[in-house]
Coordinates of C-alpha atoms in Angstrom, one line a residue:
Chain M
M4 CA -71.3 -155.3 -114.3
N5 CA -72.8 -154.4 -117.7
V6 CA -70.8 -151.9 -119.7
P7 CA -72.9 -150.2 -122.4
D8 CA -71.8 -150.4 -126.0
I9 CA -70.7 -146.9 -126.7
T10 CA -69.2 -147.5 -130.1
S11 CA -72.5 -147.3 -132.0
T12 CA -74.0 -144.2 -130.4
N13 CA -74.9 -141.3 -132.7
A14 CA -72.3 -139.0 -131.2
M15 CA -69.6 -141.7 -131.7
N16 CA -70.6 -142.2 -135.3
L17 CA -70.5 -138.5 -136.0
A18 CA -67.1 -138.3 -134.3
E19 CA -65.8 -141.0 -136.6
K20 CA -66.9 -139.2 -139.8
R21 CA -65.5 -135.9 -138.6
S22 CA -62.1 -137.3 -137.7
A23 CA -61.8 -138.8 -141.2
A24 CA -62.4 -135.4 -142.9
D25 CA -60.3 -133.7 -140.2
L26 CA -57.3 -136.0 -140.8
R27 CA -56.6 -134.5 -144.3
R28 CA -56.7 -131.0 -142.9
R29 CA -54.4 -131.9 -140.0
Q30 CA -52.0 -133.5 -142.4
A31 CA -52.0 -130.4 -144.6
A32 CA -51.3 -128.2 -141.6
Q33 CA -48.4 -130.3 -140.6
K34 CA -46.9 -130.1 -144.1
L35 CA -47.2 -126.4 -144.1
S36 CA -45.6 -125.9 -140.7
F37 CA -42.8 -128.3 -141.4
G38 CA -42.2 -126.5 -144.7
L39 CA -41.9 -123.2 -142.9
F40 CA -39.4 -124.8 -140.4
W41 CA -37.4 -126.0 -143.3
L42 CA -37.3 -122.6 -144.9
G43 CA -36.2 -121.1 -141.6
A44 CA -33.4 -123.6 -141.2
L45 CA -32.3 -123.0 -144.8
V46 CA -32.2 -119.2 -144.5
V47 CA -30.1 -119.5 -141.3
I48 CA -27.6 -121.9 -142.9
L49 CA -27.4 -119.6 -146.0
I50 CA -26.7 -116.5 -143.9
M51 CA -24.0 -118.4 -142.1
L52 CA -22.4 -119.7 -145.3
V53 CA -22.4 -116.2 -146.8
V54 CA -20.7 -114.6 -143.8
V55 CA -18.1 -117.3 -143.3
G56 CA -17.6 -117.7 -147.0
Y57 CA -17.1 -114.0 -147.6
V58 CA -14.5 -113.8 -144.8
F59 CA -12.7 -116.9 -146.1
I60 CA -12.6 -115.9 -149.7
T61 CA -11.4 -112.4 -149.1
G62 CA -9.1 -113.4 -146.3
F63 CA -7.7 -116.5 -147.9
K64 CA -5.2 -114.7 -150.1
S65 CA -3.3 -113.3 -147.1
I66 CA -3.1 -116.6 -145.1
N67 CA 0.1 -118.5 -145.4
L68 CA 2.8 -119.9 -143.2
Q69 CA 4.6 -116.6 -143.1
F70 CA 1.4 -114.7 -142.1
L71 CA 1.0 -117.1 -139.2
T72 CA 4.6 -117.0 -138.0
T73 CA 5.7 -113.4 -138.3
P74 CA 4.8 -110.6 -135.9
P75 CA 2.8 -107.6 -137.2
K76 CA 5.0 -104.7 -138.3
G77 CA 2.9 -102.1 -136.5
G78 CA 2.1 -98.6 -137.7
L79 CA -0.5 -97.7 -140.2
S80 CA 0.6 -100.0 -143.0
G81 CA -0.9 -103.1 -141.4
E82 CA 1.9 -105.2 -142.8
G83 CA 3.3 -108.3 -141.2
G84 CA 1.7 -111.4 -139.8
I85 CA -0.2 -112.3 -136.6
S86 CA 2.2 -114.5 -134.6
T87 CA 2.5 -112.3 -131.5
T88 CA -1.3 -111.8 -131.4
V89 CA -1.9 -115.5 -131.5
I90 CA 0.5 -116.0 -128.6
T91 CA -1.0 -113.1 -126.6
T92 CA -4.4 -114.6 -127.1
L93 CA -3.2 -118.0 -125.8
Y94 CA -1.6 -116.3 -122.8
L95 CA -4.9 -114.6 -122.0
V96 CA -6.9 -117.7 -122.4
G97 CA -4.6 -119.5 -119.9
L98 CA -4.6 -116.7 -117.4
I99 CA -8.3 -116.1 -117.5
L100 CA -9.2 -119.8 -117.1
A101 CA -6.7 -120.1 -114.3
I102 CA -8.6 -117.4 -112.4
S103 CA -12.1 -118.1 -113.4
A104 CA -12.4 -121.8 -113.6
P105 CA -11.7 -122.7 -110.0
L106 CA -13.7 -119.7 -108.8
G107 CA -16.7 -120.4 -111.1
I108 CA -16.8 -124.1 -110.5
G109 CA -16.5 -123.6 -106.7
A110 CA -19.2 -121.0 -106.7
A111 CA -21.5 -123.2 -108.7
V112 CA -21.0 -126.2 -106.5
F113 CA -21.8 -124.1 -103.5
L114 CA -24.9 -122.6 -105.1
I115 CA -26.3 -126.0 -106.1
E116 CA -25.1 -128.5 -103.5
Y117 CA -25.5 -126.3 -100.5
Q118 CA -28.6 -124.4 -101.4
G119 CA -31.6 -125.5 -99.3
Q120 CA -29.3 -127.7 -97.2
T121 CA -28.4 -124.9 -94.9
Q122 CA -30.8 -125.9 -92.1
S123 CA -28.9 -124.1 -89.4
G124 CA -28.1 -121.0 -91.5
G125 CA -31.8 -120.5 -92.1
K126 CA -33.5 -117.7 -94.0
F127 CA -30.5 -115.4 -94.2
I128 CA -28.2 -117.7 -96.1
R129 CA -31.1 -118.9 -98.3
S130 CA -31.9 -115.3 -99.4
L131 CA -28.2 -114.6 -99.8
L132 CA -28.0 -117.5 -102.2
Q133 CA -30.9 -116.2 -104.1
V134 CA -29.3 -112.8 -104.5
V135 CA -26.1 -114.4 -105.7
N136 CA -28.0 -116.5 -108.2
F137 CA -29.8 -113.5 -109.5
G138 CA -26.6 -111.6 -109.7
V139 CA -25.0 -114.3 -111.8
E140 CA -27.9 -114.4 -114.2
T141 CA -27.8 -110.6 -114.5
L142 CA -24.0 -110.5 -115.1
A143 CA -24.3 -113.1 -117.8
G144 CA -26.5 -110.6 -119.8
I145 CA -24.4 -107.5 -119.3
P146 CA -22.7 -106.0 -122.4
S147 CA -19.0 -106.8 -122.4
I148 CA -17.8 -103.2 -122.7
I149 CA -19.2 -102.7 -119.2
F150 CA -16.8 -105.3 -117.9
G151 CA -14.2 -103.5 -119.9
L152 CA -14.9 -100.2 -118.3
F153 CA -15.0 -101.8 -114.8
G154 CA -11.7 -103.4 -115.5
Y155 CA -10.3 -100.1 -116.7
A156 CA -11.5 -98.2 -113.7
L157 CA -10.4 -100.9 -111.1
F158 CA -7.4 -102.8 -112.5
V159 CA -5.9 -100.3 -114.9
S160 CA -6.2 -97.1 -113.0
T161 CA -7.2 -97.6 -109.3
L162 CA -4.9 -100.6 -108.7
K163 CA -2.4 -99.2 -111.2
F164 CA -1.8 -102.5 -113.1
G165 CA -1.8 -100.3 -116.3
F166 CA -2.8 -101.6 -119.7
S167 CA -1.5 -105.1 -119.1
L168 CA -2.0 -108.8 -119.4
L169 CA -2.9 -108.8 -115.7
S170 CA -5.6 -106.1 -116.0
A171 CA -7.1 -107.8 -119.1
A172 CA -7.0 -111.2 -117.5
L173 CA -8.8 -110.0 -114.4
A174 CA -11.4 -108.2 -116.4
G175 CA -11.8 -111.1 -118.8
A176 CA -12.2 -113.4 -115.8
C177 CA -15.1 -111.3 -114.6
L178 CA -16.6 -111.6 -118.1
V179 CA -16.6 -115.4 -118.3
L180 CA -17.3 -116.1 -114.7
P181 CA -21.1 -116.1 -115.2
T182 CA -20.8 -118.4 -118.1
I183 CA -18.7 -120.9 -116.2
I184 CA -21.0 -120.7 -113.1
R185 CA -24.1 -121.2 -115.1
T186 CA -22.9 -124.1 -117.2
T187 CA -21.5 -125.8 -114.2
Q188 CA -24.8 -125.2 -112.3
E189 CA -26.7 -126.8 -115.2
A190 CA -24.3 -129.7 -115.4
L191 CA -24.6 -130.3 -111.6
L192 CA -28.4 -130.2 -111.9
T193 CA -28.4 -133.0 -114.5
V194 CA -26.7 -135.4 -112.1
P195 CA -29.6 -137.5 -110.8
V196 CA -30.5 -137.1 -107.1
S197 CA -30.5 -140.9 -106.9
L198 CA -26.7 -140.9 -107.3
R199 CA -26.2 -138.4 -104.5
E200 CA -28.5 -140.5 -102.2
G201 CA -26.7 -143.7 -103.2
S202 CA -23.4 -142.2 -102.1
L203 CA -24.7 -140.7 -98.9
A204 CA -26.4 -143.9 -97.9
L205 CA -23.0 -145.6 -98.1
G206 CA -21.7 -143.4 -95.4
A207 CA -19.9 -140.9 -97.6
T208 CA -19.8 -137.3 -96.4
R209 CA -21.4 -134.6 -98.5
W210 CA -17.9 -133.5 -99.7
Q211 CA -17.0 -137.1 -100.7
T212 CA -20.3 -137.3 -102.5
I213 CA -19.6 -134.1 -104.4
S214 CA -16.0 -134.8 -105.3
K215 CA -16.3 -138.5 -106.1
V216 CA -19.7 -138.9 -107.6
V217 CA -21.4 -135.6 -108.5
L218 CA -18.4 -133.7 -110.1
P219 CA -17.2 -136.6 -112.2
A220 CA -20.7 -137.1 -113.5
A221 CA -20.9 -133.4 -114.3
I222 CA -17.5 -133.1 -116.0
P223 CA -18.8 -133.1 -119.6
G224 CA -21.0 -130.1 -118.8
I225 CA -18.3 -128.3 -117.0
I226 CA -15.8 -128.8 -119.8
T227 CA -18.4 -127.5 -122.2
G228 CA -18.7 -124.4 -120.1
I229 CA -14.9 -123.9 -120.1
M230 CA -14.6 -124.4 -123.8
L231 CA -17.5 -121.9 -124.4
S232 CA -15.5 -119.5 -122.2
V233 CA -12.4 -120.1 -124.4
G234 CA -14.5 -119.1 -127.4
R235 CA -15.7 -116.1 -125.6
I236 CA -12.2 -114.9 -124.7
I237 CA -10.9 -115.5 -128.3
S238 CA -13.7 -113.5 -129.8
E239 CA -13.9 -110.8 -127.2
T240 CA -12.7 -107.3 -128.3
A241 CA -14.3 -104.6 -126.2
V242 CA -13.0 -105.7 -122.8
F243 CA -9.4 -106.0 -124.0
Y244 CA -9.6 -102.8 -126.0
V245 CA -9.8 -100.8 -122.7
T246 CA -7.6 -103.0 -120.6
L247 CA -4.9 -104.6 -122.7
G248 CA -3.4 -101.6 -124.5
G249 CA -2.7 -102.5 -128.0
S250 CA 1.0 -103.2 -128.4
Y251 CA 1.7 -105.5 -131.2
R252 CA 4.8 -106.8 -129.5
L253 CA 4.9 -109.9 -127.4
P254 CA 4.1 -109.2 -123.7
K255 CA 7.2 -109.7 -121.6
N256 CA 5.5 -110.2 -118.3
L257 CA 2.1 -109.8 -116.6
F258 CA 2.4 -106.0 -116.5
S259 CA 3.1 -105.5 -120.2
G260 CA 0.3 -104.8 -122.7
G261 CA -0.5 -106.7 -125.8
R262 CA -3.0 -107.4 -128.5
T263 CA -5.2 -110.4 -129.0
L264 CA -6.2 -111.7 -132.4
S265 CA -9.6 -110.1 -132.4
L266 CA -8.2 -106.8 -131.1
H267 CA -5.6 -107.0 -133.9
L268 CA -8.4 -107.5 -136.4
F269 CA -10.1 -104.4 -135.0
Y270 CA -7.0 -102.2 -135.3
L271 CA -6.4 -103.5 -138.8
A272 CA -9.9 -102.7 -139.9
M273 CA -10.2 -99.3 -138.3
D274 CA -6.6 -97.8 -138.5
T275 CA -5.1 -99.3 -141.6
N276 CA -5.9 -100.1 -145.2
A277 CA -4.9 -103.7 -144.8
F278 CA -8.4 -105.0 -145.4
E279 CA -7.2 -108.3 -146.7
K280 CA -5.0 -108.8 -143.7
A281 CA -8.0 -108.1 -141.5
M282 CA -10.1 -110.6 -143.3
G283 CA -7.2 -113.2 -143.1
T284 CA -7.1 -112.6 -139.3
G285 CA -10.9 -113.0 -139.3
A286 CA -10.6 -116.3 -141.1
V287 CA -8.1 -117.6 -138.6
L288 CA -10.5 -116.5 -135.8
I289 CA -13.3 -118.4 -137.3
V290 CA -11.2 -121.5 -137.8
S291 CA -10.2 -121.5 -134.2
I292 CA -13.8 -121.1 -133.0
I293 CA -14.9 -124.0 -135.2
L294 CA -12.1 -126.1 -133.8
I295 CA -13.1 -125.3 -130.3
N296 CA -16.7 -126.2 -131.0
L297 CA -15.6 -129.5 -132.5
I298 CA -13.5 -130.2 -129.4
I299 CA -16.5 -129.4 -127.1
D300 CA -18.6 -131.8 -129.1
L301 CA -16.0 -134.5 -129.0
I302 CA -15.4 -134.2 -125.3
S303 CA -19.0 -134.1 -124.2
R304 CA -19.8 -137.0 -126.5
K305 CA -17.0 -139.1 -125.1
L306 CA -17.5 -138.3 -121.4
S307 CA -21.2 -138.2 -121.2
A308 CA -21.6 -141.7 -122.8
G309 CA -21.6 -143.2 -119.4
V310 CA -23.9 -140.7 -117.7
R311 CA -26.4 -140.8 -120.5
L312 CA -26.8 -144.6 -120.2
H313 CA -27.9 -143.9 -116.6
Q314 CA -30.9 -141.7 -117.5
Chain P
M19 CA -38.4 -163.4 -80.5
N20 CA -35.0 -162.0 -81.5
A21 CA -33.4 -159.0 -79.9
I22 CA -34.8 -155.6 -80.9
K23 CA -32.7 -154.0 -83.6
L24 CA -34.6 -150.9 -84.5
E25 CA -37.4 -149.2 -82.6
T26 CA -39.4 -146.0 -82.5
H27 CA -41.4 -144.6 -79.7
S28 CA -44.2 -142.1 -80.3
Y29 CA -42.4 -141.1 -83.4
S30 CA -43.9 -138.3 -85.6
L31 CA -42.4 -136.6 -88.6
Y32 CA -43.4 -133.2 -90.1
Y33 CA -42.7 -131.5 -93.4
G34 CA -43.0 -128.0 -92.2
K35 CA -46.5 -127.8 -90.8
F36 CA -47.7 -131.0 -92.5
R37 CA -47.6 -134.1 -90.3
A38 CA -46.5 -137.0 -92.5
L39 CA -46.2 -139.6 -89.7
E40 CA -47.9 -139.7 -86.4
D41 CA -47.2 -141.5 -83.2
I42 CA -45.5 -144.5 -84.5
S43 CA -44.2 -147.1 -82.0
I44 CA -42.6 -150.2 -83.3
E45 CA -39.9 -152.7 -82.3
I46 CA -38.2 -154.4 -85.3
P47 CA -36.4 -157.6 -84.4
E48 CA -32.9 -158.5 -85.3
K49 CA -32.0 -160.8 -88.3
Q50 CA -35.6 -160.9 -89.5
V51 CA -37.2 -159.5 -92.6
T52 CA -39.8 -156.8 -91.7
A53 CA -42.1 -155.7 -94.5
I54 CA -43.8 -152.3 -94.4
I55 CA -46.9 -152.4 -96.5
G56 CA -49.7 -149.9 -97.1
P57 CA -51.2 -147.7 -99.8
S58 CA -49.3 -145.0 -101.7
G59 CA -48.7 -141.8 -99.7
C60 CA -49.0 -143.4 -96.2
G61 CA -45.5 -142.6 -95.3
K62 CA -43.8 -146.0 -95.7
S63 CA -40.7 -144.7 -97.4
T64 CA -40.5 -141.7 -95.2
F65 CA -40.6 -144.0 -92.2
L66 CA -38.0 -146.3 -93.7
R67 CA -35.7 -143.3 -94.3
T68 CA -35.8 -142.5 -90.6
F69 CA -33.4 -145.3 -89.8
N70 CA -30.6 -144.0 -92.0
R71 CA -31.7 -140.3 -91.7
M72 CA -32.1 -139.8 -95.4
N73 CA -34.9 -137.4 -94.4
D74 CA -32.1 -135.0 -93.2
L75 CA -31.6 -134.1 -96.8
I76 CA -35.1 -132.5 -97.1
P77 CA -35.3 -129.0 -95.8
G78 CA -38.0 -128.3 -93.2
V79 CA -38.3 -131.9 -91.8
R80 CA -38.8 -132.1 -88.1
T81 CA -39.3 -135.1 -85.9
E82 CA -40.7 -135.9 -82.5
G83 CA -40.3 -139.0 -80.4
Q84 CA -37.5 -141.5 -80.4
A85 CA -35.8 -143.7 -83.0
L86 CA -33.2 -146.2 -81.8
L87 CA -30.7 -148.5 -83.3
D88 CA -29.4 -151.1 -80.9
G89 CA -30.9 -149.0 -78.2
E90 CA -28.9 -145.9 -79.2
D91 CA -30.6 -142.7 -80.2
I92 CA -30.4 -142.4 -84.0
F93 CA -30.7 -138.6 -84.1
S94 CA -27.8 -138.0 -81.8
M95 CA -25.4 -140.3 -83.7
D96 CA -23.0 -139.0 -86.3
V97 CA -25.0 -139.4 -89.5
V98 CA -22.0 -140.8 -91.5
A99 CA -21.4 -143.4 -88.8
L100 CA -25.1 -144.3 -88.7
R101 CA -25.2 -144.9 -92.5
Q102 CA -22.3 -147.3 -92.2
R103 CA -24.3 -149.4 -89.9
V104 CA -27.6 -149.0 -91.8
G105 CA -27.3 -149.6 -95.5
M106 CA -30.0 -148.8 -98.1
V107 CA -31.2 -150.1 -101.4
F108 CA -33.4 -147.8 -103.5
Q109 CA -36.4 -148.4 -105.7
K110 CA -34.6 -147.6 -108.9
P111 CA -31.2 -149.2 -109.2
N112 CA -28.7 -146.4 -108.9
P113 CA -25.2 -147.7 -109.6
F114 CA -22.6 -145.0 -110.0
P115 CA -21.3 -144.4 -113.6
K116 CA -18.2 -146.3 -112.6
S117 CA -16.9 -149.9 -113.0
I118 CA -18.5 -152.8 -111.2
Y119 CA -15.4 -153.0 -109.0
D120 CA -15.4 -149.3 -108.2
N121 CA -19.1 -149.3 -107.4
V122 CA -18.6 -152.0 -104.7
A123 CA -15.3 -150.5 -103.5
Y124 CA -16.9 -147.1 -103.2
G125 CA -18.1 -147.5 -99.6
P126 CA -15.0 -149.0 -98.2
R127 CA -12.9 -146.4 -100.0
V128 CA -14.9 -143.4 -98.6
N129 CA -14.4 -145.0 -95.2
G130 CA -10.6 -144.9 -95.7
I131 CA -9.7 -148.4 -96.9
R132 CA -6.9 -148.1 -99.5
E133 CA -5.1 -151.5 -99.5
K134 CA -5.7 -153.2 -102.9
N135 CA -5.8 -156.7 -101.5
V136 CA -8.3 -155.8 -98.8
L137 CA -10.5 -154.0 -101.3
D138 CA -10.3 -157.0 -103.7
E139 CA -11.5 -159.3 -101.0
I140 CA -14.3 -157.0 -99.9
V141 CA -15.5 -156.7 -103.5
E142 CA -15.5 -160.4 -104.1
T143 CA -17.2 -161.2 -100.8
S144 CA -19.8 -158.5 -101.3
L145 CA -20.6 -159.6 -104.9
R146 CA -20.8 -163.2 -103.7
G147 CA -23.1 -162.1 -100.9
A148 CA -25.4 -160.4 -103.5
A149 CA -25.3 -163.5 -105.7
L150 CA -23.7 -161.5 -108.5
W151 CA -20.1 -162.7 -108.4
N152 CA -20.5 -165.6 -110.9
E153 CA -22.1 -163.3 -113.5
V154 CA -19.5 -160.5 -113.3
K155 CA -16.2 -162.0 -112.0
D156 CA -14.6 -161.8 -115.4
N157 CA -15.8 -158.2 -116.1
L158 CA -15.2 -156.3 -112.9
G159 CA -13.8 -153.4 -115.0
K160 CA -17.1 -153.1 -117.0
S161 CA -19.4 -150.2 -116.2
G162 CA -22.0 -150.9 -113.7
L163 CA -24.5 -149.2 -116.0
A164 CA -23.9 -151.9 -118.6
L165 CA -25.6 -154.5 -116.4
S166 CA -29.3 -155.5 -116.7
G167 CA -31.8 -153.9 -114.3
G168 CA -31.8 -156.9 -112.0
Q169 CA -28.1 -157.2 -112.0
Q170 CA -27.8 -153.5 -111.3
Q171 CA -30.0 -153.9 -108.3
R172 CA -27.9 -156.8 -107.0
L173 CA -24.8 -154.6 -107.6
C174 CA -26.4 -152.0 -105.4
I175 CA -27.0 -154.6 -102.8
A176 CA -23.4 -155.7 -103.0
R177 CA -22.4 -152.1 -102.7
A178 CA -24.4 -151.8 -99.5
L179 CA -23.0 -155.0 -98.1
A180 CA -19.4 -153.8 -98.7
V181 CA -19.8 -151.2 -95.9
K182 CA -20.6 -154.1 -93.5
P183 CA -23.9 -152.8 -92.2
S184 CA -26.0 -154.7 -89.7
V185 CA -29.3 -153.4 -91.1
I186 CA -30.3 -153.1 -94.7
L187 CA -33.2 -150.9 -95.7
M188 CA -34.9 -151.7 -99.0
D189 CA -37.3 -149.2 -100.6
E190 CA -39.4 -151.2 -103.0
P191 CA -36.2 -152.9 -104.3
A192 CA -38.0 -154.9 -107.0
A193 CA -40.5 -152.3 -108.2
S194 CA -38.7 -151.6 -111.4
L195 CA -37.7 -155.2 -112.2
D196 CA -39.3 -158.0 -114.2
P197 CA -40.7 -161.0 -112.4
I198 CA -37.6 -163.2 -112.9
A199 CA -35.3 -160.5 -111.6
T200 CA -37.8 -159.9 -108.8
Q201 CA -37.6 -163.5 -107.8
R202 CA -33.9 -163.5 -107.6
I203 CA -34.0 -160.4 -105.3
E204 CA -36.5 -162.1 -103.1
E205 CA -34.4 -165.3 -102.9
L206 CA -31.4 -163.1 -102.1
I207 CA -33.3 -161.3 -99.3
R208 CA -34.1 -164.7 -97.7
Q209 CA -30.3 -165.5 -97.8
L210 CA -29.2 -162.2 -96.5
V211 CA -31.5 -162.3 -93.5
E212 CA -29.2 -164.9 -91.9
H213 CA -26.8 -162.1 -91.2
Y214 CA -28.7 -158.9 -91.5
T215 CA -31.7 -157.2 -90.2
I216 CA -33.8 -156.3 -93.3
V217 CA -36.6 -153.7 -93.5
I218 CA -38.4 -153.7 -96.8
V219 CA -41.0 -151.3 -98.1
T220 CA -43.2 -153.0 -100.7
H221 CA -46.4 -152.3 -102.6
N222 CA -46.7 -155.9 -103.5
M223 CA -48.5 -157.9 -100.8
Q224 CA -47.6 -161.3 -102.3
Q225 CA -44.0 -160.2 -102.0
A226 CA -44.4 -159.2 -98.4
G227 CA -46.0 -162.6 -97.8
R228 CA -43.1 -164.4 -99.5
V229 CA -40.1 -162.6 -98.1
S230 CA -41.0 -161.2 -94.7
D231 CA -41.2 -162.6 -91.2
Y232 CA -42.9 -159.6 -89.7
T233 CA -45.3 -157.1 -91.4
A234 CA -46.2 -153.6 -90.4
F235 CA -49.3 -152.2 -92.0
F236 CA -49.4 -148.4 -92.5
F237 CA -52.5 -146.5 -93.4
T238 CA -53.7 -143.0 -93.8
D239 CA -57.0 -141.1 -94.2
E240 CA -58.0 -137.7 -95.7
S241 CA -55.5 -136.0 -93.4
R242 CA -52.7 -137.9 -95.4
T243 CA -51.0 -138.5 -92.1
G244 CA -49.4 -142.0 -92.0
R245 CA -50.1 -144.2 -89.0
L246 CA -49.1 -147.7 -88.0
V247 CA -52.2 -149.7 -87.9
E248 CA -50.9 -153.2 -87.1
F249 CA -47.6 -154.9 -86.6
N250 CA -47.2 -158.6 -86.2
L251 CA -45.8 -161.8 -87.6
T252 CA -46.5 -161.8 -91.3
R253 CA -48.3 -165.1 -91.1
K254 CA -50.7 -163.6 -88.5
I255 CA -51.2 -160.4 -90.4
F256 CA -52.2 -162.4 -93.5
T257 CA -54.3 -165.0 -91.9
N258 CA -55.8 -163.3 -88.8
P259 CA -55.6 -159.5 -89.0
Q260 CA -56.8 -157.8 -85.9
D261 CA -57.8 -154.6 -87.6
K262 CA -60.6 -154.2 -90.1
R263 CA -58.5 -151.9 -92.3
T264 CA -55.7 -154.4 -92.4
E265 CA -58.1 -157.1 -93.5
D266 CA -59.7 -154.9 -96.2
Y267 CA -56.2 -153.9 -97.5
I268 CA -54.7 -157.4 -97.7
T269 CA -57.9 -158.9 -99.2
G270 CA -57.6 -156.2 -101.9
R271 CA -60.7 -154.2 -101.1
F272 CA -58.8 -151.0 -101.4
G273 CA -55.3 -149.6 -102.0

């Protein structure tokens, strides 16, 4: 077959000339847009540095070992340290995760691994799953004070748990559940179908496939979701404001109230003149959030090394 | 001719309303390599996946007619038990992100074998069976993902052997491998057929000619419904095809 020489037609010659002139314009456009991106990134970093820097510089004076290890004095003076609030925060983190992690991971596994595989359940189950999915997405976007009000209405007054660790933990669990469910769902979706097929083809049951292949491969994503939730709990104020009371003492049991770090910061800022103490508390909060993010980074890098190789 | 290992009778498969396979009747002999060839989209893989019921995973799939393993109805078997008898090797090597040892021991373990010495023996035998033992015996703790593509595919074959199946389904097992790795897989298939019934889907007609004893030619038209055009000894299909479409396909006139 004879293929015509198209390289020397008029149109092609013209196209060649055009593209040479065009190249300079395209390169200029690229320079401009990359310059704008750079500017955007620079401004963001600057804002972050100013905020964090301001909190650190003003709060730094009040941070010392004594500040970290003594309880707040209470009252309007704002004197004392933050030890009990740190411990209360840790209590709450533990309690909330104990409730929400198993529930959230379980729900996500169900939503991902069983969706579309309910041959016998048919349309009803499938539409139910869709409603649940939609609900999870909506919950993730709801302002936290609404979870707080819900917690107040249900746990504090109706169930009579009072302003307590228990009420706060249950309300907090509602707050982070959508986060855990969604990150777990995303983690499960990144596990290649080929791994599931490989396991099923070897005579593994669906549950064996999920527990031995899918979940281990999804663990980095799941841990990331849990650490994000820890960050969320540490920084949350509104929910605990209406469920945890505000006692600066250490909670004795599940039914006593308390005060988390960020709640303490709120009280210091609004009810006292101890501005520097508030900033010091803020600095401690920022440091813990930074630490958590570093841990997330480390864990996902370590654990996902194997999975990433696979893709 | 050997005994019949796998067979279908008037077998059709639907995705919802779409008919993907129509009226397929075939008798696949024991301890032979049967190649399924045909153009893309003619239902070769879908047909292969009938024998270990991997199509069960797809919602909306419906079948008509019979599919039998050793004369038993595949669709009334327990699917887990079926998959222990019918192993599968996929197009893209899919080792688990686990050690070589754990990859091979996975099947026996999910089937309840816990004894270390038994597992050790199964792992070694299976890796030897897949012609991989000599390359990995000193590194059984290494991740299966650290192996080359060809080694990964042989690991997947070893993993399938460890469950002691009598049938091995292979869905274009060499499609993602280089020619040297492909040759090793083909040699391995010829060794395995002494003990196993092998059904292999392939796009590569030379490969079908090299490794298989029998060849089934699948074809489709505008309806995109896959049909079995011809099934015979590979040597006959390649030298003396009965159907014009088979002849056109194997001489490279289309597909």
